[in-house]
Amino acid sequence: MKESVFHFGPRNSLMGILSEPDEAVRREDSPVAVLINAGIVHRVGPFRLHVDIARRLASQGVRSLRIDLSGLGDSGPRVDKLSIRERTVLDVRDCMNALESRHLGTRFALIGLCSGAFNAHKASVVDERVVGTVFIDGIAFRTPGFYLRHYGLRLMRPRFWRNMMLRRLRNQMPMSKSDRSQGEQLAEAVFFDQEIIPHEARSEINTLVRRGVQMLFIYTDGYPDIACEKQFVEMFRRRPDQQVQVEYYAKASHTFRLCANRTITVDRIAHWFSERLATSCIETA
């Protein structure tokens, strides 16, 4: 595997790290994976998750680019007067344009965690070169079933009330920024530029389904807006299938702090890439 700096965008002010697989294993039939920033964390991802994904994909012949959006990491800010959503979608499309112009790929799979998943979603809806997406703790909204499962049974458990009192006591104690974990600091950031509108999200997912885009949704127990895999059906009114696959990791944190959870996630993405994004799969989906 070879890794190199990749500049793109206006005045080549945006950058990422291109991971090229060895010639012996390169899959020319596979789309290029583009990994998008999670919140304010730069291109390595929380606890180097994006690095692990990119290098694992390279080991099975998939080219990937983990990027810094404008104003994050080592990418310069855009000077055009656009909204956050417009800028991020334009950044992703500039990235794909650059890869295509340099004959590195014409089809793409977008991978993102949290706000990265949100941005991957928006870019995939407007650009038909996107043939696959991995949304990790992406678009989710609370349903009646969420409240029933999340709160109904817990109210009957003494441990629920004990933990609530302990949390209140901890919140009253001063804590320096250095005492908090990366995950806790990341959770404080404002990830989405506007409220998610359920019927719009459903319509956009249906648009991707009709286009034949392969999708993998991964949710974790550390994500506060989803409580179990059943909620996906409630949110999007469709059951998982071969084209739209869903995983729920009940013991994983939102930022995949534990190595074991990162390994499970990287393995799942790598297997999905191999199974669903070969040319034969795209043609028969």
Short mmCIF file of C-alpha atoms in Angstrom, two decimals:
data_model
loop_
_atom_site.label_atom_id
_atom_site.label_comp_id
_atom_site.label_asym_id
_atom_site.label_seq_id
_atom_site.Cartn_x
_atom_site.Cartn_y
_atom_site.Cartn_z
CA MET A 1 0.00 0.00 0.00
CA LYS A 2 1.12 3.54 -0.76
CA GLU A 3 -0.22 6.73 0.84
CA SER A 4 0.23 10.26 -0.45
CA VAL A 5 -1.10 13.78 0.03
CA PHE A 6 -3.91 14.66 -2.37
CA HIS A 7 -4.83 18.30 -3.05
CA PHE A 8 -8.10 19.35 -4.67
CA GLY A 9 -10.76 22.06 -4.67
CA PRO A 10 -10.40 25.81 -5.33
CA ARG A 11 -6.72 26.77 -5.61
CA ASN A 12 -5.93 23.21 -4.43
CA SER A 13 -6.67 24.48 -0.92
CA LEU A 14 -8.37 21.26 0.21
CA MET A 15 -6.47 18.13 1.00
CA GLY A 16 -6.71 14.50 1.94
CA ILE A 17 -4.67 11.32 2.14
CA LEU A 18 -4.91 8.93 -0.81
CA SER A 19 -4.44 5.25 0.01
CA GLU A 20 -3.43 3.22 -3.04
CA PRO A 21 -3.53 -0.59 -2.87
CA ASP A 22 -0.68 -2.67 -4.21
CA GLU A 23 -0.92 -3.57 -7.90
CA ALA A 24 -1.21 -7.26 -7.08
CA VAL A 25 -4.50 -6.82 -5.20
CA ARG A 26 -6.00 -3.68 -6.80
CA ARG A 27 -9.70 -3.98 -7.66
CA GLU A 28 -10.29 -1.78 -10.69
CA ASP A 29 -13.99 -2.74 -10.59
CA SER A 30 -14.43 -1.22 -7.14
CA PRO A 31 -15.52 2.39 -6.55
CA VAL A 32 -13.19 4.75 -4.71
CA ALA A 33 -14.02 5.14 -1.02
CA VAL A 34 -14.20 8.76 0.19
CA LEU A 35 -14.10 9.22 3.98
CA ILE A 36 -15.53 12.50 5.28
CA ASN A 37 -14.72 14.33 8.54
CA ALA A 38 -16.65 13.40 11.68
CA GLY A 39 -17.65 16.66 13.34
CA ILE A 40 -14.58 18.78 14.01
CA VAL A 41 -12.15 15.84 14.04
CA HIS A 42 -9.69 15.95 11.15
CA ARG A 43 -9.28 13.28 8.48
CA VAL A 44 -7.92 10.49 10.73
CA GLY A 45 -11.35 10.15 12.33
CA PRO A 46 -12.10 9.62 16.04
CA PHE A 47 -9.49 7.27 17.52
CA ARG A 48 -8.05 6.90 13.97
CA LEU A 49 -11.15 5.08 12.72
CA HIS A 50 -10.82 6.48 9.19
CA VAL A 51 -7.19 5.40 8.99
CA ASP A 52 -8.15 1.86 9.99
CA ILE A 53 -10.94 1.74 7.40
CA ALA A 54 -8.79 3.15 4.58
CA ARG A 55 -5.89 0.78 5.20
CA ARG A 56 -8.16 -2.24 5.54
CA LEU A 57 -9.84 -1.39 2.24
CA ALA A 58 -6.43 -0.93 0.61
CA SER A 59 -5.42 -4.41 1.77
CA GLN A 60 -8.31 -5.84 -0.26
CA GLY A 61 -7.63 -3.74 -3.33
CA VAL A 62 -9.85 -0.69 -2.82
CA ARG A 63 -8.51 2.83 -3.40
CA SER A 64 -9.65 5.40 -0.81
CA LEU A 65 -9.29 9.07 0.06
CA ARG A 66 -9.84 10.42 3.56
CA ILE A 67 -10.43 14.14 3.27
CA ASP A 68 -10.51 17.30 5.35
CA LEU A 69 -13.51 19.45 4.48
CA SER A 70 -12.90 23.17 4.00
CA GLY A 71 -11.86 24.88 7.23
CA LEU A 72 -11.06 21.60 8.99
CA GLY A 73 -7.73 19.87 9.55
CA ASP A 74 -5.26 20.93 6.87
CA SER A 75 -7.82 22.23 4.38
CA GLY A 76 -8.21 25.96 3.92
CA PRO A 77 -11.59 27.69 4.22
CA ARG A 78 -13.77 28.50 1.24
CA VAL A 79 -14.28 32.17 0.47
CA ASP A 80 -17.60 31.77 -1.35
CA LYS A 81 -20.73 32.83 0.53
CA LEU A 82 -22.42 29.47 0.88
CA SER A 83 -24.22 27.71 3.72
CA ILE A 84 -22.44 24.98 5.68
CA ARG A 85 -24.43 22.32 3.84
CA GLU A 86 -23.67 23.80 0.42
CA ARG A 87 -19.96 24.08 1.24
CA THR A 88 -19.63 20.51 2.46
CA VAL A 89 -21.49 19.04 -0.50
CA LEU A 90 -19.34 21.13 -2.85
CA ASP A 91 -16.18 19.93 -1.07
CA VAL A 92 -17.18 16.29 -1.58
CA ARG A 93 -18.06 16.86 -5.22
CA ASP A 94 -14.77 18.72 -5.79
CA CYS A 95 -13.01 15.70 -4.33
CA MET A 96 -14.78 13.32 -6.73
CA ASN A 97 -14.11 15.67 -9.65
CA ALA A 98 -10.40 15.68 -8.86
CA LEU A 99 -10.23 11.89 -8.57
CA GLU A 100 -12.06 11.52 -11.86
CA SER A 101 -9.95 14.10 -13.71
CA ARG A 102 -6.79 12.27 -12.60
CA HIS A 103 -8.20 8.95 -13.84
CA LEU A 104 -8.35 7.45 -10.36
CA GLY A 105 -12.05 6.57 -10.44
CA THR A 106 -15.46 7.36 -11.88
CA ARG A 107 -17.65 5.71 -9.23
CA PHE A 108 -17.54 6.49 -5.53
CA ALA A 109 -18.65 5.23 -2.14
CA LEU A 110 -19.00 7.81 0.62
CA ILE A 111 -18.27 6.91 4.25
CA GLY A 112 -19.04 9.15 7.20
CA LEU A 113 -19.64 9.14 10.94
CA CYS A 114 -22.23 11.47 12.52
CA SER A 115 -22.01 14.77 10.62
CA GLY A 116 -19.82 12.96 8.10
CA ALA A 117 -22.71 10.58 7.46
CA PHE A 118 -25.09 13.54 7.16
CA ASN A 119 -22.82 15.18 4.58
CA ALA A 120 -22.32 11.88 2.75
CA HIS A 121 -26.09 11.52 2.59
CA LYS A 122 -26.61 14.99 1.09
CA ALA A 123 -23.79 14.58 -1.43
CA SER A 124 -24.98 11.15 -2.52
CA VAL A 125 -28.51 12.45 -3.21
CA VAL A 126 -27.29 15.08 -5.69
CA ASP A 127 -24.43 13.20 -7.39
CA GLU A 128 -25.16 10.05 -9.38
CA ARG A 129 -21.52 9.00 -9.38
CA VAL A 130 -22.10 7.80 -5.81
CA VAL A 131 -22.95 4.10 -5.97
CA GLY A 132 -22.46 3.18 -2.31
CA THR A 133 -22.68 4.80 1.11
CA VAL A 134 -21.78 3.88 4.68
CA PHE A 135 -23.68 5.97 7.22
CA ILE A 136 -22.28 5.50 10.74
CA ASP A 137 -24.55 7.05 13.38
CA GLY A 138 -26.03 9.18 10.65
CA ILE A 139 -29.53 10.50 10.13
CA ALA A 140 -31.82 9.31 12.92
CA PHE A 141 -34.86 10.70 14.67
CA ARG A 142 -36.84 9.55 17.66
CA THR A 143 -40.05 7.60 17.07
CA PRO A 144 -42.86 6.61 19.48
CA GLY A 145 -41.24 3.19 19.69
CA PHE A 146 -37.98 4.83 20.76
CA TYR A 147 -39.58 6.46 23.78
CA LEU A 148 -41.37 3.26 24.75
CA ARG A 149 -38.24 1.13 24.59
CA HIS A 150 -35.83 3.72 25.95
CA TYR A 151 -37.83 4.99 28.89
CA GLY A 152 -40.73 2.62 29.52
CA LEU A 153 -38.90 -0.32 31.03
CA ARG A 154 -36.13 1.77 32.60
CA LEU A 155 -38.57 3.63 34.82
CA MET A 156 -39.34 0.33 36.52
CA ARG A 157 -35.71 -0.38 37.44
CA PRO A 158 -34.15 0.93 40.69
CA ARG A 159 -30.81 1.20 38.89
CA PHE A 160 -32.29 3.83 36.54
CA TRP A 161 -33.06 6.17 39.46
CA ARG A 162 -29.69 5.51 41.11
CA ASN A 163 -27.78 6.30 37.90
CA MET A 164 -29.83 9.45 37.35
CA MET A 165 -28.89 10.73 40.81
CA LEU A 166 -25.22 9.91 40.20
CA ARG A 167 -25.27 11.81 36.90
CA ARG A 168 -26.77 14.84 38.59
CA LEU A 169 -24.08 14.79 41.24
CA ARG A 170 -21.33 14.51 38.63
CA ASN A 171 -22.80 17.39 36.63
CA GLN A 172 -22.57 19.61 39.69
CA MET A 173 -18.84 18.93 40.07
CA PRO A 174 -16.41 21.17 38.10
CA MET A 175 -14.39 19.41 35.42
CA SER A 176 -11.59 20.80 33.31
CA LYS A 177 -11.53 20.28 29.56
CA SER A 178 -8.43 18.11 29.88
CA ASP A 179 -10.33 15.72 32.16
CA ARG A 180 -12.90 14.91 29.50
CA SER A 181 -12.45 12.23 26.89
CA GLN A 182 -12.22 12.92 23.17
CA GLY A 183 -15.65 11.36 22.78
CA GLU A 184 -17.21 13.66 25.38
CA GLN A 185 -15.69 16.74 23.79
CA LEU A 186 -16.80 15.57 20.35
CA ALA A 187 -20.33 15.08 21.63
CA GLU A 188 -20.50 18.75 22.63
CA ALA A 189 -19.98 19.98 19.08
CA VAL A 190 -22.93 21.06 16.95
CA PHE A 191 -22.86 18.57 14.08
CA PHE A 192 -25.91 19.32 11.96
CA ASP A 193 -26.57 22.73 10.46
CA GLN A 194 -30.33 22.31 10.70
CA GLU A 195 -33.00 20.04 12.11
CA ILE A 196 -33.63 16.73 10.36
CA ILE A 197 -37.06 16.62 8.71
CA PRO A 198 -38.30 12.98 8.76
CA HIS A 199 -40.38 13.02 5.56
CA GLU A 200 -37.50 14.62 3.62
CA ALA A 201 -35.06 12.02 4.94
CA ARG A 202 -37.40 9.19 3.89
CA SER A 203 -37.85 10.69 0.43
CA GLU A 204 -34.09 11.04 -0.05
CA ILE A 205 -33.42 7.46 1.03
CA ASN A 206 -36.06 6.29 -1.44
CA THR A 207 -34.33 8.33 -4.15
CA LEU A 208 -31.06 6.49 -3.44
CA VAL A 209 -32.85 3.14 -3.43
CA ARG A 210 -34.38 3.81 -6.85
CA ARG A 211 -30.94 4.74 -8.18
CA GLY A 212 -29.59 1.40 -7.00
CA VAL A 213 -27.17 2.89 -4.44
CA GLN A 214 -25.87 0.25 -2.03
CA MET A 215 -26.25 1.43 1.58
CA LEU A 216 -24.90 0.28 4.92
CA PHE A 217 -26.30 1.93 8.04
CA ILE A 218 -24.37 1.39 11.28
CA TYR A 219 -25.78 2.65 14.58
CA THR A 220 -24.26 2.46 18.05
CA ASP A 221 -25.61 2.44 21.57
CA GLY A 222 -23.65 5.63 22.13
CA TYR A 223 -25.86 7.55 19.71
CA PRO A 224 -28.66 9.14 21.76
CA ASP A 225 -31.38 9.20 19.08
CA ILE A 226 -31.64 5.49 18.36
CA ALA A 227 -32.28 2.63 20.77
CA CYS A 228 -32.30 -0.55 18.62
CA GLU A 229 -32.28 -1.89 15.06
CA LYS A 230 -36.11 -1.93 14.99
CA GLN A 231 -36.10 1.85 14.99
CA PHE A 232 -34.70 1.93 11.45
CA VAL A 233 -37.96 0.43 10.15
CA GLU A 234 -39.96 2.97 12.14
CA MET A 235 -37.92 5.91 10.85
CA PHE A 236 -37.68 5.06 7.16
CA ARG A 237 -40.71 2.75 6.79
CA ARG A 238 -38.71 0.09 5.03
CA ARG A 239 -37.12 -3.15 6.14
CA PRO A 240 -33.40 -3.84 5.64
CA ASP A 241 -32.54 -5.98 2.62
CA GLN A 242 -29.50 -6.74 0.48
CA GLN A 243 -29.37 -3.20 -0.91
CA VAL A 244 -30.08 -1.43 2.39
CA GLN A 245 -28.26 -3.16 5.23
CA VAL A 246 -28.46 -2.13 8.89
CA GLU A 247 -26.27 -2.92 11.90
CA TYR A 248 -26.83 -1.90 15.52
CA TYR A 249 -23.89 -2.27 17.92
CA ALA A 250 -25.34 -2.26 21.41
CA LYS A 251 -21.98 -2.12 23.20
CA ALA A 252 -20.17 0.44 21.05
CA SER A 253 -19.62 4.11 21.86
CA HIS A 254 -20.40 6.83 19.35
CA THR A 255 -16.70 7.47 18.68
CA PHE A 256 -15.61 3.80 18.81
CA ARG A 257 -13.27 4.38 21.72
CA LEU A 258 -12.60 0.67 22.27
CA CYS A 259 -10.30 -1.12 19.83
CA ALA A 260 -12.56 -4.19 19.74
CA ASN A 261 -15.52 -2.10 18.54
CA ARG A 262 -13.45 -0.39 15.87
CA THR A 263 -12.25 -3.77 14.62
CA ILE A 264 -15.82 -5.09 14.33
CA THR A 265 -16.87 -1.96 12.42
CA VAL A 266 -13.89 -1.99 10.05
CA ASP A 267 -14.43 -5.70 9.34
CA ARG A 268 -18.12 -5.11 8.60
CA ILE A 269 -17.42 -2.25 6.20
CA ALA A 270 -14.68 -4.21 4.43
CA HIS A 271 -16.95 -7.24 4.00
CA TRP A 272 -19.81 -5.05 2.74
CA PHE A 273 -17.50 -3.37 0.22
CA SER A 274 -16.34 -6.71 -1.11
CA GLU A 275 -19.83 -8.22 -1.23
CA ARG A 276 -21.94 -5.32 -2.53
CA LEU A 277 -19.70 -3.00 -4.53
CA ALA A 278 -18.13 -5.31 -7.10
CA THR A 279 -19.26 -4.53 -10.64
CA SER A 280 -21.39 -7.66 -10.83
CA CYS A 281 -23.31 -6.65 -7.69
CA ILE A 282 -24.02 -3.15 -8.99
CA GLU A 283 -25.32 -4.48 -12.28
CA THR A 284 -27.68 -7.02 -10.71
CA ALA A 285 -28.91 -5.02 -7.70
#
